[in-house]
Coordinates of C-alpha atoms in Angstrom, one line a residue:
X1287 CA -80.2 -3.6 115.4
X1288 CA -78.8 -6.4 113.4
X1289 CA -81.0 -9.2 114.6
X1290 CA -84.3 -10.8 113.8
X1291 CA -86.2 -9.2 116.6
X1292 CA -86.7 -5.5 117.3
X1293 CA -86.6 -3.6 120.5
X1294 CA -87.9 -0.1 121.2
X1295 CA -88.8 2.4 123.9
X1296 CA -91.6 4.9 124.2
X1297 CA -91.6 8.4 125.8
X1298 CA -94.3 11.0 126.4
X1299 CA -93.6 14.7 125.8
X1300 CA -93.2 16.7 129.0
X1301 CA -94.8 20.0 130.1
X1302 CA -91.7 21.5 131.6
X1303 CA -88.1 22.2 130.6
X1304 CA -86.8 20.2 133.5
X1305 CA -88.9 17.3 132.5
X1306 CA -87.7 17.5 128.9
X1307 CA -84.1 17.5 130.0
X1308 CA -84.8 14.4 132.1
X1309 CA -86.4 12.8 129.0
X1310 CA -83.4 13.5 126.9
X1311 CA -81.0 12.2 129.6
X1312 CA -83.1 9.0 129.8
X1313 CA -83.1 8.7 126.0
X1314 CA -79.3 9.0 125.9
X1315 CA -78.9 6.3 128.5
X1316 CA -81.3 4.0 126.6
X1317 CA -79.5 4.8 123.3
X1318 CA -76.4 2.9 124.5
X1319 CA -78.5 -0.2 124.3
X1320 CA -78.9 0.3 120.5
X1321 CA -82.7 0.1 120.3
X1322 CA -84.4 0.0 116.8
X1323 CA -86.3 3.2 117.5
X1324 CA -87.9 5.5 120.1
X1325 CA -91.5 6.4 119.9
X1326 CA -93.2 9.6 121.3
X1327 CA -96.8 9.9 122.2
X1328 CA -99.2 12.6 120.9
X1329 CA -101.8 14.0 123.4
X1330 CA -105.5 13.8 123.0
X1331 CA -106.7 15.9 120.1
X1332 CA -103.2 16.9 119.2
X1333 CA -102.8 18.7 122.6
X1334 CA -99.1 18.0 122.7
X1335 CA -98.4 18.6 119.0
X1336 CA -95.5 21.1 119.4
X1337 CA -93.9 19.2 122.3
X1338 CA -94.2 15.9 120.4
X1339 CA -92.6 17.5 117.3
X1340 CA -89.8 19.0 119.3
X1341 CA -89.1 15.8 121.2
X1342 CA -89.1 13.7 118.0
X1343 CA -86.7 16.0 116.2
X1344 CA -84.3 16.0 119.1
X1345 CA -84.4 12.2 119.5
X1346 CA -83.6 11.9 115.8
X1347 CA -81.0 14.6 115.4
X1348 CA -79.3 14.8 118.8
X1349 CA -79.7 11.4 120.5
X1350 CA -79.2 9.7 117.1
X1351 CA -81.8 7.0 117.5
X1352 CA -84.6 6.7 114.8
X1353 CA -87.7 8.4 116.2
X1354 CA -91.3 7.3 115.5
X1355 CA -93.9 10.1 116.3
X1356 CA -97.4 9.0 117.2
X1357 CA -99.9 10.6 114.9
X1358 CA -103.6 10.6 115.6
X1359 CA -106.5 11.7 113.5
X1360 CA -109.0 12.8 116.1
X1361 CA -109.3 16.6 116.1
X1362 CA -107.0 17.1 113.2
X1363 CA -107.9 18.1 109.6
X1364 CA -106.3 16.5 106.6
X1365 CA -104.4 19.7 106.1
X1366 CA -103.0 19.5 109.6
X1367 CA -102.0 15.9 109.1
X1368 CA -100.5 16.6 105.7
X1369 CA -98.4 19.4 107.2
X1370 CA -97.1 17.1 109.9
X1371 CA -96.2 14.3 107.4
X1372 CA -94.4 16.8 105.3
X1373 CA -92.4 18.1 108.2
X1374 CA -91.5 14.6 109.4
X1375 CA -90.6 13.4 105.9
X1376 CA -88.3 16.5 105.5
X1377 CA -86.6 15.7 108.8
X1378 CA -85.8 12.2 107.7
X1379 CA -88.3 10.5 110.0
X1380 CA -89.0 7.0 108.6
X1381 CA -91.6 5.5 111.0
X1382 CA -95.0 6.7 112.2
X1383 CA -97.3 5.2 114.8
X1384 CA -100.8 5.8 113.4
X1385 CA -103.6 6.0 115.9
X1386 CA -107.2 7.2 116.1
X1387 CA -106.2 8.9 119.3
X1388 CA -108.0 9.6 122.5
X1389 CA -110.9 12.0 122.6
X1390 CA -110.3 15.1 124.8
X1391 CA -113.1 15.6 127.3
X1392 CA -116.1 17.3 125.6
X1393 CA -115.0 16.4 122.1
X1394 CA -117.5 14.5 120.1
X1395 CA -116.7 11.6 117.9
X1396 CA -117.2 13.6 114.7
X1397 CA -114.2 15.9 115.3
X1398 CA -111.6 15.6 112.5
X1399 CA -112.0 14.5 108.9
X1400 CA -110.7 11.0 109.5
X1401 CA -112.7 9.0 112.0
X1402 CA -110.7 5.8 112.4
X1403 CA -107.1 4.6 112.5
X1404 CA -107.5 2.7 109.2
X1405 CA -108.6 5.9 107.6
X1406 CA -105.4 7.5 108.9
X1407 CA -103.2 4.6 107.6
X1408 CA -104.8 4.9 104.1
X1409 CA -104.3 8.7 104.2
X1410 CA -100.6 8.4 105.1
X1411 CA -100.1 5.9 102.2
X1412 CA -102.0 8.1 99.8
X1413 CA -99.9 11.1 100.7
X1414 CA -96.4 9.6 101.2
X1415 CA -96.4 6.2 99.5
X1416 CA -94.0 3.8 101.1
X1417 CA -91.8 6.5 102.7
X1418 CA -93.0 5.6 106.3
X1419 CA -93.0 2.4 108.1
X1420 CA -96.5 2.5 109.7
X1421 CA -97.2 1.0 113.1
X1422 CA -100.7 0.5 114.4
X1423 CA -102.1 -0.4 117.8
X1424 CA -103.3 -3.8 118.8
X1425 CA -105.4 -4.7 121.9
X1426 CA -104.9 -8.3 123.1
X1427 CA -107.5 -7.7 125.8
X1428 CA -109.8 -5.6 123.6
X1429 CA -109.9 -1.8 123.1
X1430 CA -111.9 -0.3 126.0
X1431 CA -114.4 1.3 123.6
X1432 CA -114.9 -1.7 121.3
X1433 CA -118.4 -3.2 121.3
X1434 CA -117.0 -6.7 121.7
X1435 CA -113.8 -8.8 121.0
X1436 CA -114.9 -9.9 117.6
X1437 CA -115.5 -6.3 116.5
X1438 CA -112.1 -5.4 117.8
X1439 CA -110.4 -8.1 115.9
X1440 CA -112.2 -6.9 112.7
X1441 CA -111.0 -3.4 113.4
X1442 CA -107.4 -4.5 113.7
X1443 CA -107.6 -6.5 110.4
X1444 CA -109.0 -3.4 108.8
X1445 CA -106.0 -1.3 110.0
X1446 CA -103.5 -4.0 108.8
X1447 CA -105.2 -4.2 105.4
X1448 CA -105.1 -0.4 105.0
X1449 CA -101.4 -0.6 104.7
X1450 CA -99.8 -1.0 108.2
X1451 CA -96.3 -2.6 108.3
X1452 CA -96.4 -3.8 111.9
X1453 CA -98.3 -3.3 115.2
X1454 CA -97.5 -2.6 118.8
X1455 CA -99.9 -3.9 121.5
X1456 CA -101.4 -2.2 124.5
X1457 CA -99.6 -3.5 127.5
X1458 CA -100.9 -6.6 129.3
X1459 CA -99.8 -8.9 132.1
X1460 CA -101.1 -12.2 130.7
X1461 CA -99.0 -13.7 127.9
X1462 CA -101.9 -16.0 126.9
X1463 CA -103.9 -12.9 125.8
X1464 CA -101.2 -11.9 123.4
X1465 CA -100.8 -15.4 121.9
X1466 CA -104.5 -15.8 121.5
X1467 CA -104.8 -12.4 119.8
X1468 CA -102.0 -13.2 117.4
X1469 CA -103.5 -16.7 116.6
X1470 CA -106.9 -15.1 115.9
X1471 CA -105.7 -12.4 113.5
X1472 CA -103.3 -14.8 111.7
X1473 CA -106.4 -17.0 111.0
X1474 CA -108.0 -13.8 109.6
X1475 CA -105.2 -13.4 107.1
X1476 CA -103.0 -10.8 108.9
X1477 CA -99.3 -11.6 108.8
X1478 CA -97.6 -8.3 109.9
X1479 CA -95.4 -8.5 113.0
X1480 CA -97.2 -7.8 116.3
X1481 CA -94.8 -6.6 119.0
X1482 CA -95.9 -6.8 122.6
X1483 CA -96.0 -3.5 124.5
X1484 CA -94.4 -3.9 127.9
X1485 CA -95.2 -1.8 131.0
X1486 CA -92.7 -2.2 133.9
X1487 CA -94.3 -2.3 137.3
X1488 CA -93.0 0.4 139.7
X1489 CA -96.0 2.0 141.4
X1490 CA -99.2 0.0 142.1
X1491 CA -101.7 2.8 142.7
X1492 CA -100.7 4.6 139.4
X1493 CA -100.7 1.3 137.5
X1494 CA -104.1 0.4 138.8
X1495 CA -105.6 3.8 137.8
X1496 CA -104.0 3.7 134.4
X1497 CA -104.9 0.1 133.7
X1498 CA -108.6 0.6 134.7
X1499 CA -108.8 3.6 132.3
X1500 CA -107.2 1.8 129.3
X1501 CA -108.7 -1.6 129.8
X1502 CA -105.5 -3.5 130.7
X1503 CA -106.2 -6.4 133.0
X1504 CA -104.1 -6.8 136.1
X1505 CA -104.4 -10.5 137.1
X1506 CA -105.8 -10.9 140.6
X1507 CA -102.7 -12.7 141.9
X1508 CA -100.6 -9.7 140.8
X1509 CA -103.0 -7.2 142.3
X1510 CA -103.2 -9.0 145.6
X1511 CA -99.4 -9.2 145.9
X1512 CA -98.9 -5.6 145.0
X1513 CA -101.6 -4.6 147.5
X1514 CA -99.9 -6.6 150.2
X1515 CA -96.7 -4.6 149.8
X1516 CA -98.5 -1.4 150.7
X1517 CA -95.9 1.5 150.5
X1518 CA -92.9 -0.8 150.3
X1519 CA -91.6 0.6 147.0
X1520 CA -88.5 -1.7 146.9
X1521 CA -90.6 -4.8 147.2
X1522 CA -93.1 -3.6 144.6
X1523 CA -90.3 -2.9 142.1
X1524 CA -88.5 -6.2 142.8
X1525 CA -91.7 -8.2 142.4
X1526 CA -92.7 -6.2 139.3
X1527 CA -89.3 -6.7 137.7
X1528 CA -89.5 -10.5 138.3
X1529 CA -93.1 -10.8 136.9
X1530 CA -92.4 -8.7 133.8
X1531 CA -89.1 -10.4 133.1
X1532 CA -90.7 -13.9 133.3
X1533 CA -93.6 -12.8 131.0
X1534 CA -91.2 -11.3 128.5
X1535 CA -89.1 -14.4 128.4
X1536 CA -92.2 -16.5 127.7
X1537 CA -93.3 -14.0 125.0
X1538 CA -89.9 -14.2 123.2
X1539 CA -89.8 -18.0 123.6
X1540 CA -93.3 -18.2 122.1
X1541 CA -92.2 -16.3 119.0
X1542 CA -92.9 -12.6 119.8
X1543 CA -91.0 -10.5 117.2
X1544 CA -89.5 -8.1 119.8
X1545 CA -90.6 -5.9 122.7
X1546 CA -91.7 -2.3 123.0
X1547 CA -91.2 -0.8 126.4
X1548 CA -93.5 1.9 127.8
X1549 CA -90.8 3.7 129.8
X1550 CA -92.8 6.5 131.4
X1551 CA -89.6 8.5 130.7
X1552 CA -87.6 6.4 133.1
X1553 CA -84.7 4.2 132.0
X1554 CA -84.0 1.8 135.0
X1555 CA -87.3 -0.2 135.1
X1556 CA -87.1 -1.2 131.4
X1557 CA -83.3 -1.8 131.5
X1558 CA -83.7 -4.1 134.5
X1559 CA -86.0 -6.3 132.4
X1560 CA -83.7 -5.9 129.4
X1561 CA -80.7 -7.1 131.4
X1562 CA -82.5 -10.0 133.0
X1563 CA -83.4 -11.2 129.5
X1564 CA -79.8 -10.7 128.4
X1565 CA -81.1 -8.9 125.3
X1566 CA -78.5 -7.9 122.7
X1567 CA -76.8 -4.5 122.7

């Protein structure tokens, strides 16, 4: 997009043909809004490797929106990673989201030749130079496995200094946590763009489980209101759209360099926020 800010959408590879067709239909709908890129997740330990590759290639070649595959180092050898980078480079992919990755159940920390995301960033740079724009993850409310917030800030700085071009945050519902995180890492010498990750609110029980697992804080006032709606899906979605739209407006007014929507393979919740913000198309 020809503006200062960048906007993007994230998908996850599906397990069924029907789910995959729905993903592509969603992507085609979102493509009419001219996003800067689509990203696609990569399952724990590379468990969705083939489906991720397939989805990325179709987004790039058929939907005609630049695709950014997630790449994680847990459970993969350097040869595995080298092969993926070669494949993506040959396909014209220009952006990679470099992550340590989630540990599959039963897998020890020692699996894989690269232990941390900064090691992966360094490896991508060594193998491919400046071909890829490398995104890394940021955690305004701290990575759930970090020992403490200061350690987590140091880890982020390490990833940035390893050669990252920009960052996408874990989703959050408190804009102050984002602003504070950015302020702290700027003071530590990191100047790369840090784009807020945005999770639309459509289902309270699923959101609560997911948030508890990944360490995203749902503020008490939001939790209590969502609980009060019970099974009233329409009210939950209306309230969620209002809360997320207001937060995004504050983020952009406060200088956020764009927004990255976690779509969960649905178009409407993200587009409702997009349209409320009157973002460019």
